[in-house]
Amino acid sequence: DAGVIQSPRHEVTEMGQEVTLRCKPISGHDYLFWYRQTMMRGLELLIYFNNNVPIDDSGMPEDRFSAKMPNASFSTLKIQPSEPRDSAVYFCASEGVGTEAFFGQGTRLTVV
Amino acid sequence: GQSLEQPSEVTAVEGAIVQINCTYQTSGFYGLSWYQQHDGGAPTFLSYNALDGLEETGRFSSFLSRSDSYGYLLLQELQMKDSASYFCAVNHMRFGAGTRLTVKP
């Protein structure tokens, strides 16, 4: 397995634009997590899914953020409209039963 | 609510032993895990404790005391490549702020 795959690896966008981050979890894993990492706030859990169902989205900062998991092999995190304070590295991770969490390489988002 | 506390920075010399502590407050606790992250990289799994006691994996060991809501990561025979950030996490899910370890020659 190629591991957790995230795209794009880098994204630079202008304030007010819509940003969509994508994640392909490891096949067979039934948990998927979205994290945001910044120097100030560390590694924050935004939302997680179990069997494609959102379980806890209490970490989503505000209504501008939304996440979907239409099937077991794909998830998106969308920010609309984006703001400079959203600049961060966004990680997706997946986990199977009895396994640890495997992280993707992250998407570095810069909003100017 | 949930919270994890760990030191922000630790410095040690090559060949030494270092211990990184983690205290946590949470409900629904299943286990404490440790992850390593090099600058510019993704967190990678190191160790996991679901039960009290010590788990050893090569140069790295991890300890858990559920009654004390406390754990630590022990790194032995430090190497320069061990310079990284180390995170404790509850249930593989909620992460502490990380401890930046610097290994000096």
PDB file of C-alpha atoms in Angstrom:
ATOM      1  CA  ASP A   1       0.000   0.000   0.000  1.00  0.00           C
ATOM      2  CA  ALA A   2       1.264   3.490  -0.839  1.00  0.00           C
ATOM      3  CA  GLY A   3       0.178   4.850   2.506  1.00  0.00           C
ATOM      4  CA  VAL A   4      -2.113   7.802   3.065  1.00  0.00           C
ATOM      5  CA  ILE A   5      -2.079  10.046   0.032  1.00  0.00           C
ATOM      6  CA  GLN A   6      -2.847  13.739   0.244  1.00  0.00           C
ATOM      7  CA  SER A   7      -3.134  16.297  -2.510  1.00  0.00           C
ATOM      8  CA  PRO A   8      -2.045  18.867  -3.251  1.00  0.00           C
ATOM      9  CA  ARG A   9       1.251  18.937  -1.318  1.00  0.00           C
ATOM     10  CA  HIS A  10       1.354  22.721  -1.473  1.00  0.00           C
ATOM     11  CA  GLU A  11      -1.416  25.220  -2.080  1.00  0.00           C
ATOM     12  CA  VAL A  12      -1.148  28.980  -2.339  1.00  0.00           C
ATOM     13  CA  THR A  13      -4.408  30.838  -2.678  1.00  0.00           C
ATOM     14  CA  GLU A  14      -5.801  34.304  -2.274  1.00  0.00           C
ATOM     15  CA  MET A  15      -7.981  35.294   0.611  1.00  0.00           C
ATOM     16  CA  GLY A  16     -11.643  34.634  -0.141  1.00  0.00           C
ATOM     17  CA  GLN A  17     -11.009  31.729  -2.489  1.00  0.00           C
ATOM     18  CA  GLU A  18     -12.304  28.225  -1.932  1.00  0.00           C
ATOM     19  CA  VAL A  19      -9.709  25.593  -1.063  1.00  0.00           C
ATOM     20  CA  THR A  20     -10.238  21.837  -1.280  1.00  0.00           C
ATOM     21  CA  LEU A  21      -7.800  19.390   0.260  1.00  0.00           C
ATOM     22  CA  ARG A  22      -7.972  15.714  -0.649  1.00  0.00           C
ATOM     23  CA  CYS A  23      -7.080  12.500   1.105  1.00  0.00           C
ATOM     24  CA  LYS A  24      -6.973   8.835   0.166  1.00  0.00           C
ATOM     25  CA  PRO A  25      -6.688   6.636   3.279  1.00  0.00           C
ATOM     26  CA  ILE A  26      -5.001   3.275   3.485  1.00  0.00           C
ATOM     27  CA  SER A  27      -7.265   0.580   2.089  1.00  0.00           C
ATOM     28  CA  GLY A  28      -9.141  -1.264   4.823  1.00  0.00           C
ATOM     29  CA  HIS A  29      -8.738   1.446   7.439  1.00  0.00           C
ATOM     30  CA  ASP A  30     -12.055   2.491   8.885  1.00  0.00           C
ATOM     31  CA  TYR A  31     -10.998   5.644  10.722  1.00  0.00           C
ATOM     32  CA  LEU A  32      -9.972   8.864   9.002  1.00  0.00           C
ATOM     33  CA  PHE A  33      -8.740  11.994  10.747  1.00  0.00           C
ATOM     34  CA  TRP A  34      -8.090  15.548   9.611  1.00  0.00           C
ATOM     35  CA  TYR A  35      -5.541  17.616  11.562  1.00  0.00           C
ATOM     36  CA  ARG A  36      -4.226  21.149  11.298  1.00  0.00           C
ATOM     37  CA  GLN A  37      -0.712  21.952  12.491  1.00  0.00           C
ATOM     38  CA  THR A  38       0.647  25.415  13.274  1.00  0.00           C
ATOM     39  CA  MET A  39       3.474  26.622  15.452  1.00  0.00           C
ATOM     40  CA  MET A  40       1.050  28.402  17.740  1.00  0.00           C
ATOM     41  CA  ARG A  41      -1.588  25.718  18.180  1.00  0.00           C
ATOM     42  CA  GLY A  42       0.297  22.488  17.538  1.00  0.00           C
ATOM     43  CA  LEU A  43      -1.466  19.478  16.025  1.00  0.00           C
ATOM     44  CA  GLU A  44      -5.219  20.028  16.297  1.00  0.00           C
ATOM     45  CA  LEU A  45      -7.811  17.378  15.526  1.00  0.00           C
ATOM     46  CA  LEU A  46     -10.416  18.967  13.261  1.00  0.00           C
ATOM     47  CA  ILE A  47     -12.754  16.060  12.525  1.00  0.00           C
ATOM     48  CA  TYR A  48     -12.757  12.299  12.316  1.00  0.00           C
ATOM     49  CA  PHE A  49     -14.825   9.701  10.485  1.00  0.00           C
ATOM     50  CA  ASN A  50     -15.594   6.088  11.257  1.00  0.00           C
ATOM     51  CA  ASN A  51     -16.801   3.992   8.338  1.00  0.00           C
ATOM     52  CA  ASN A  52     -17.339   7.201   6.327  1.00  0.00           C
ATOM     53  CA  VAL A  53     -19.580   8.730   9.023  1.00  0.00           C
ATOM     54  CA  PRO A  54     -18.443  11.941  10.797  1.00  0.00           C
ATOM     55  CA  ILE A  55     -18.156  11.151  14.497  1.00  0.00           C
ATOM     56  CA  ASP A  56     -16.680  14.270  16.049  1.00  0.00           C
ATOM     57  CA  ASP A  57     -16.355  17.617  14.301  1.00  0.00           C
ATOM     58  CA  SER A  58     -15.966  19.705  17.438  1.00  0.00           C
ATOM     59  CA  GLY A  59     -12.487  20.725  16.314  1.00  0.00           C
ATOM     60  CA  MET A  60     -13.661  22.369  13.111  1.00  0.00           C
ATOM     61  CA  PRO A  61     -12.899  26.032  13.746  1.00  0.00           C
ATOM     62  CA  GLU A  62     -15.949  27.571  12.121  1.00  0.00           C
ATOM     63  CA  ASP A  63     -18.577  27.192   9.433  1.00  0.00           C
ATOM     64  CA  ARG A  64     -16.094  28.054   6.728  1.00  0.00           C
ATOM     65  CA  PHE A  65     -14.654  24.561   7.202  1.00  0.00           C
ATOM     66  CA  SER A  66     -16.426  21.441   5.994  1.00  0.00           C
ATOM     67  CA  ALA A  67     -15.357  17.842   5.472  1.00  0.00           C
ATOM     68  CA  LYS A  68     -16.872  14.953   3.603  1.00  0.00           C
ATOM     69  CA  MET A  69     -16.143  11.285   3.122  1.00  0.00           C
ATOM     70  CA  PRO A  70     -18.326  10.046   0.267  1.00  0.00           C
ATOM     71  CA  ASN A  71     -16.737   6.592   0.253  1.00  0.00           C
ATOM     72  CA  ALA A  72     -14.119   4.530   2.067  1.00  0.00           C
ATOM     73  CA  SER A  73     -11.298   5.635  -0.202  1.00  0.00           C
ATOM     74  CA  PHE A  74     -11.711   9.385  -0.380  1.00  0.00           C
ATOM     75  CA  SER A  75     -12.209  12.407   1.840  1.00  0.00           C
ATOM     76  CA  THR A  76     -12.117  16.163   1.329  1.00  0.00           C
ATOM     77  CA  LEU A  77     -11.614  19.140   3.607  1.00  0.00           C
ATOM     78  CA  LYS A  78     -12.974  22.360   2.193  1.00  0.00           C
ATOM     79  CA  ILE A  79     -12.415  25.931   3.336  1.00  0.00           C
ATOM     80  CA  GLN A  80     -14.740  28.552   1.884  1.00  0.00           C
ATOM     81  CA  PRO A  81     -13.914  31.397   1.990  1.00  0.00           C
ATOM     82  CA  SER A  82     -10.273  31.045   2.977  1.00  0.00           C
ATOM     83  CA  GLU A  83      -8.522  33.545   5.252  1.00  0.00           C
ATOM     84  CA  PRO A  84      -4.818  34.191   5.970  1.00  0.00           C
ATOM     85  CA  ARG A  85      -5.186  32.700   9.466  1.00  0.00           C
ATOM     86  CA  ASP A  86      -6.054  29.366   7.828  1.00  0.00           C
ATOM     87  CA  SER A  87      -2.446  29.067   6.660  1.00  0.00           C
ATOM     88  CA  ALA A  88      -1.102  25.837   8.152  1.00  0.00           C
ATOM     89  CA  VAL A  89      -0.116  22.284   7.328  1.00  0.00           C
ATOM     90  CA  TYR A  90      -3.162  20.053   7.083  1.00  0.00           C
ATOM     91  CA  PHE A  91      -2.650  16.347   7.729  1.00  0.00           C
ATOM     92  CA  CYS A  92      -4.919  13.458   6.981  1.00  0.00           C
ATOM     93  CA  ALA A  93      -4.428  10.196   8.879  1.00  0.00           C
ATOM     94  CA  SER A  94      -6.101   6.807   8.767  1.00  0.00           C
ATOM     95  CA  GLU A  95      -6.280   4.005  11.283  1.00  0.00           C
ATOM     96  CA  GLY A  96      -7.468   0.432  11.193  1.00  0.00           C
ATOM     97  CA  VAL A  97      -8.681  -1.792  13.991  1.00  0.00           C
ATOM     98  CA  GLY A  98      -5.771  -2.439  16.332  1.00  0.00           C
ATOM     99  CA  THR A  99      -3.343  -0.265  14.383  1.00  0.00           C
ATOM    100  CA  GLU A 100      -1.732   3.065  14.972  1.00  0.00           C
ATOM    101  CA  ALA A 101      -2.580   6.175  12.973  1.00  0.00           C
ATOM    102  CA  PHE A 102      -0.752   6.552   9.660  1.00  0.00           C
ATOM    103  CA  PHE A 103      -0.285  10.103   8.462  1.00  0.00           C
ATOM    104  CA  GLY A 104      -0.119  11.478   4.958  1.00  0.00           C
ATOM    105  CA  GLN A 105       2.657  13.884   4.014  1.00  0.00           C
ATOM    106  CA  GLY A 106       0.386  16.867   4.564  1.00  0.00           C
ATOM    107  CA  THR A 107      -0.785  19.829   2.527  1.00  0.00           C
ATOM    108  CA  ARG A 108       0.968  23.110   3.217  1.00  0.00           C
ATOM    109  CA  LEU A 109      -1.655  25.806   2.730  1.00  0.00           C
ATOM    110  CA  THR A 110      -0.745  29.460   2.362  1.00  0.00           C
ATOM    111  CA  VAL A 111      -3.523  32.020   2.112  1.00  0.00           C
ATOM    112  CA  VAL A 112      -2.322  35.447   1.010  1.00  0.00           C
TER     113      VAL A 112
ATOM    114  CA  GLY B   1     -12.476  18.157  28.386  1.00  0.00           C
ATOM    115  CA  GLN B   2      -9.206  16.670  27.280  1.00  0.00           C
ATOM    116  CA  SER B   3      -5.690  17.952  27.832  1.00  0.00           C
ATOM    117  CA  LEU B   4      -2.145  16.666  27.518  1.00  0.00           C
ATOM    118  CA  GLU B   5       0.944  18.238  29.040  1.00  0.00           C
ATOM    119  CA  GLN B   6       4.511  17.607  27.936  1.00  0.00           C
ATOM    120  CA  PRO B   7       7.680  19.707  28.098  1.00  0.00           C
ATOM    121  CA  SER B   8       8.202  22.039  25.159  1.00  0.00           C
ATOM    122  CA  GLU B   9      11.932  21.444  24.727  1.00  0.00           C
ATOM    123  CA  VAL B  10      14.609  18.981  25.798  1.00  0.00           C
ATOM    124  CA  THR B  11      18.310  19.013  24.941  1.00  0.00           C
ATOM    125  CA  ALA B  12      20.709  16.097  25.369  1.00  0.00           C
ATOM    126  CA  VAL B  13      24.045  14.895  24.036  1.00  0.00           C
ATOM    127  CA  GLU B  14      24.735  12.026  21.700  1.00  0.00           C
ATOM    128  CA  GLY B  15      24.806   8.678  23.487  1.00  0.00           C
ATOM    129  CA  ALA B  16      22.804   9.917  26.453  1.00  0.00           C
ATOM    130  CA  ILE B  17      19.372   8.844  27.721  1.00  0.00           C
ATOM    131  CA  VAL B  18      16.419  11.221  27.746  1.00  0.00           C
ATOM    132  CA  GLN B  19      12.930  10.878  29.186  1.00  0.00           C
ATOM    133  CA  ILE B  20       9.959  12.855  27.872  1.00  0.00           C
ATOM    134  CA  ASN B  21       7.009  12.962  30.257  1.00  0.00           C
ATOM    135  CA  CYS B  22       3.344  13.284  29.420  1.00  0.00           C
ATOM    136  CA  THR B  23       0.383  13.810  31.709  1.00  0.00           C
ATOM    137  CA  TYR B  24      -3.151  13.693  30.425  1.00  0.00           C
ATOM    138  CA  GLN B  25      -6.742  14.346  31.375  1.00  0.00           C
ATOM    139  CA  THR B  26      -9.388  12.679  29.312  1.00  0.00           C
ATOM    140  CA  SER B  27     -12.508  10.571  29.351  1.00  0.00           C
ATOM    141  CA  GLY B  28     -12.803   7.312  27.473  1.00  0.00           C
ATOM    142  CA  PHE B  29      -9.100   6.473  27.672  1.00  0.00           C
ATOM    143  CA  TYR B  30      -7.911   3.470  25.671  1.00  0.00           C
ATOM    144  CA  GLY B  31      -4.202   4.066  25.427  1.00  0.00           C
ATOM    145  CA  LEU B  32      -1.289   6.470  25.127  1.00  0.00           C
ATOM    146  CA  SER B  33       0.820   6.579  22.005  1.00  0.00           C
ATOM    147  CA  TRP B  34       3.981   8.372  20.967  1.00  0.00           C
ATOM    148  CA  TYR B  35       4.817   9.855  17.593  1.00  0.00           C
ATOM    149  CA  GLN B  36       7.975  11.351  16.140  1.00  0.00           C
ATOM    150  CA  GLN B  37       7.996  14.207  13.667  1.00  0.00           C
ATOM    151  CA  HIS B  38      11.048  15.557  11.883  1.00  0.00           C
ATOM    152  CA  ASP B  39      10.951  19.107  10.554  1.00  0.00           C
ATOM    153  CA  GLY B  40       8.934  19.223   7.345  1.00  0.00           C
ATOM    154  CA  GLY B  41       7.749  15.646   7.760  1.00  0.00           C
ATOM    155  CA  ALA B  42       4.670  13.826   8.948  1.00  0.00           C
ATOM    156  CA  PRO B  43       4.203  12.322  12.412  1.00  0.00           C
ATOM    157  CA  THR B  44       5.215   8.663  12.514  1.00  0.00           C
ATOM    158  CA  PHE B  45       4.261   6.105  15.134  1.00  0.00           C
ATOM    159  CA  LEU B  46       6.785   5.044  17.756  1.00  0.00           C
ATOM    160  CA  SER B  47       5.055   3.214  20.584  1.00  0.00           C
ATOM    161  CA  TYR B  48       1.727   2.495  22.263  1.00  0.00           C
ATOM    162  CA  ASN B  49       0.677   1.573  25.802  1.00  0.00           C
ATOM    163  CA  ALA B  50      -2.808   0.350  26.600  1.00  0.00           C
ATOM    164  CA  LEU B  51      -1.847  -1.254  29.916  1.00  0.00           C
ATOM    165  CA  ASP B  52       0.341  -0.126  32.785  1.00  0.00           C
ATOM    166  CA  GLY B  53       3.994  -0.858  32.426  1.00  0.00           C
ATOM    167  CA  LEU B  54       6.904  -0.555  30.080  1.00  0.00           C
ATOM    168  CA  GLU B  55       6.926  -1.306  26.340  1.00  0.00           C
ATOM    169  CA  GLU B  56      10.342  -1.616  24.732  1.00  0.00           C
ATOM    170  CA  THR B  57      11.071  -1.205  21.046  1.00  0.00           C
ATOM    171  CA  GLY B  58      14.759  -1.088  20.345  1.00  0.00           C
ATOM    172  CA  ARG B  59      16.278   2.121  21.682  1.00  0.00           C
ATOM    173  CA  PHE B  60      12.842   3.521  22.496  1.00  0.00           C
ATOM    174  CA  SER B  61      10.675   2.532  25.453  1.00  0.00           C
ATOM    175  CA  SER B  62       7.358   3.877  26.634  1.00  0.00           C
ATOM    176  CA  PHE B  63       5.744   3.677  30.038  1.00  0.00           C
ATOM    177  CA  LEU B  64       2.180   4.152  31.221  1.00  0.00           C
ATOM    178  CA  SER B  65       0.537   4.514  34.613  1.00  0.00           C
ATOM    179  CA  ARG B  66      -3.207   4.732  34.127  1.00  0.00           C
ATOM    180  CA  SER B  67      -3.858   5.472  37.798  1.00  0.00           C
ATOM    181  CA  ASP B  68      -1.555   8.511  37.589  1.00  0.00           C
ATOM    182  CA  SER B  69      -2.666   9.551  34.080  1.00  0.00           C
ATOM    183  CA  TYR B  70       1.022   9.671  33.255  1.00  0.00           C
ATOM    184  CA  GLY B  71       3.374   8.240  30.727  1.00  0.00           C
ATOM    185  CA  TYR B  72       6.836   8.779  29.366  1.00  0.00           C
ATOM    186  CA  LEU B  73       8.963   8.051  26.361  1.00  0.00           C
ATOM    187  CA  LEU B  74      12.517   6.939  27.033  1.00  0.00           C
ATOM    188  CA  LEU B  75      15.119   7.312  24.328  1.00  0.00           C
ATOM    189  CA  GLN B  76      18.439   5.552  24.869  1.00  0.00           C
ATOM    190  CA  GLU B  77      21.780   5.803  23.081  1.00  0.00           C
ATOM    191  CA  LEU B  78      20.721   9.071  21.531  1.00  0.00           C
ATOM    192  CA  GLN B  79      21.771   9.734  17.960  1.00  0.00           C
ATOM    193  CA  MET B  80      21.823  12.980  16.018  1.00  0.00           C
ATOM    194  CA  LYS B  81      18.967  11.692  13.857  1.00  0.00           C
ATOM    195  CA  ASP B  82      16.755  11.540  16.964  1.00  0.00           C
ATOM    196  CA  SER B  83      16.534  15.341  16.881  1.00  0.00           C
ATOM    197  CA  ALA B  84      12.839  15.846  16.196  1.00  0.00           C
ATOM    198  CA  SER B  85       9.557  16.680  17.881  1.00  0.00           C
ATOM    199  CA  TYR B  86       7.886  13.991  19.963  1.00  0.00           C
ATOM    200  CA  PHE B  87       4.168  13.922  20.642  1.00  0.00           C
ATOM    201  CA  CYS B  88       2.149  11.953  23.101  1.00  0.00           C
ATOM    202  CA  ALA B  89      -1.400  11.205  22.005  1.00  0.00           C
ATOM    203  CA  VAL B  90      -4.474   9.817  23.684  1.00  0.00           C
ATOM    204  CA  ASN B  91      -6.191   7.039  21.755  1.00  0.00           C
ATOM    205  CA  HIS B  92      -4.012   7.745  18.694  1.00  0.00           C
ATOM    206  CA  MET B  93      -6.203  10.786  18.237  1.00  0.00           C
ATOM    207  CA  ARG B  94      -5.635  13.808  20.490  1.00  0.00           C
ATOM    208  CA  PHE B  95      -2.091  15.075  20.529  1.00  0.00           C
ATOM    209  CA  GLY B  96      -0.049  17.049  23.016  1.00  0.00           C
ATOM    210  CA  ALA B  97       1.797  20.176  21.942  1.00  0.00           C
ATOM    211  CA  GLY B  98       4.978  18.227  21.334  1.00  0.00           C
ATOM    212  CA  THR B  99       8.462  18.179  22.814  1.00  0.00           C
ATOM    213  CA  ARG B 100      11.290  19.369  20.629  1.00  0.00           C
ATOM    214  CA  LEU B 101      14.356  17.219  21.269  1.00  0.00           C
ATOM    215  CA  THR B 102      17.736  18.543  20.232  1.00  0.00           C
ATOM    216  CA  VAL B 103      20.635  16.101  20.296  1.00  0.00           C
ATOM    217  CA  LYS B 104      24.073  17.714  20.411  1.00  0.00           C
ATOM    218  CA  PRO B 105      27.406  16.102  19.574  1.00  0.00           C
TER     219      PRO B 105
END
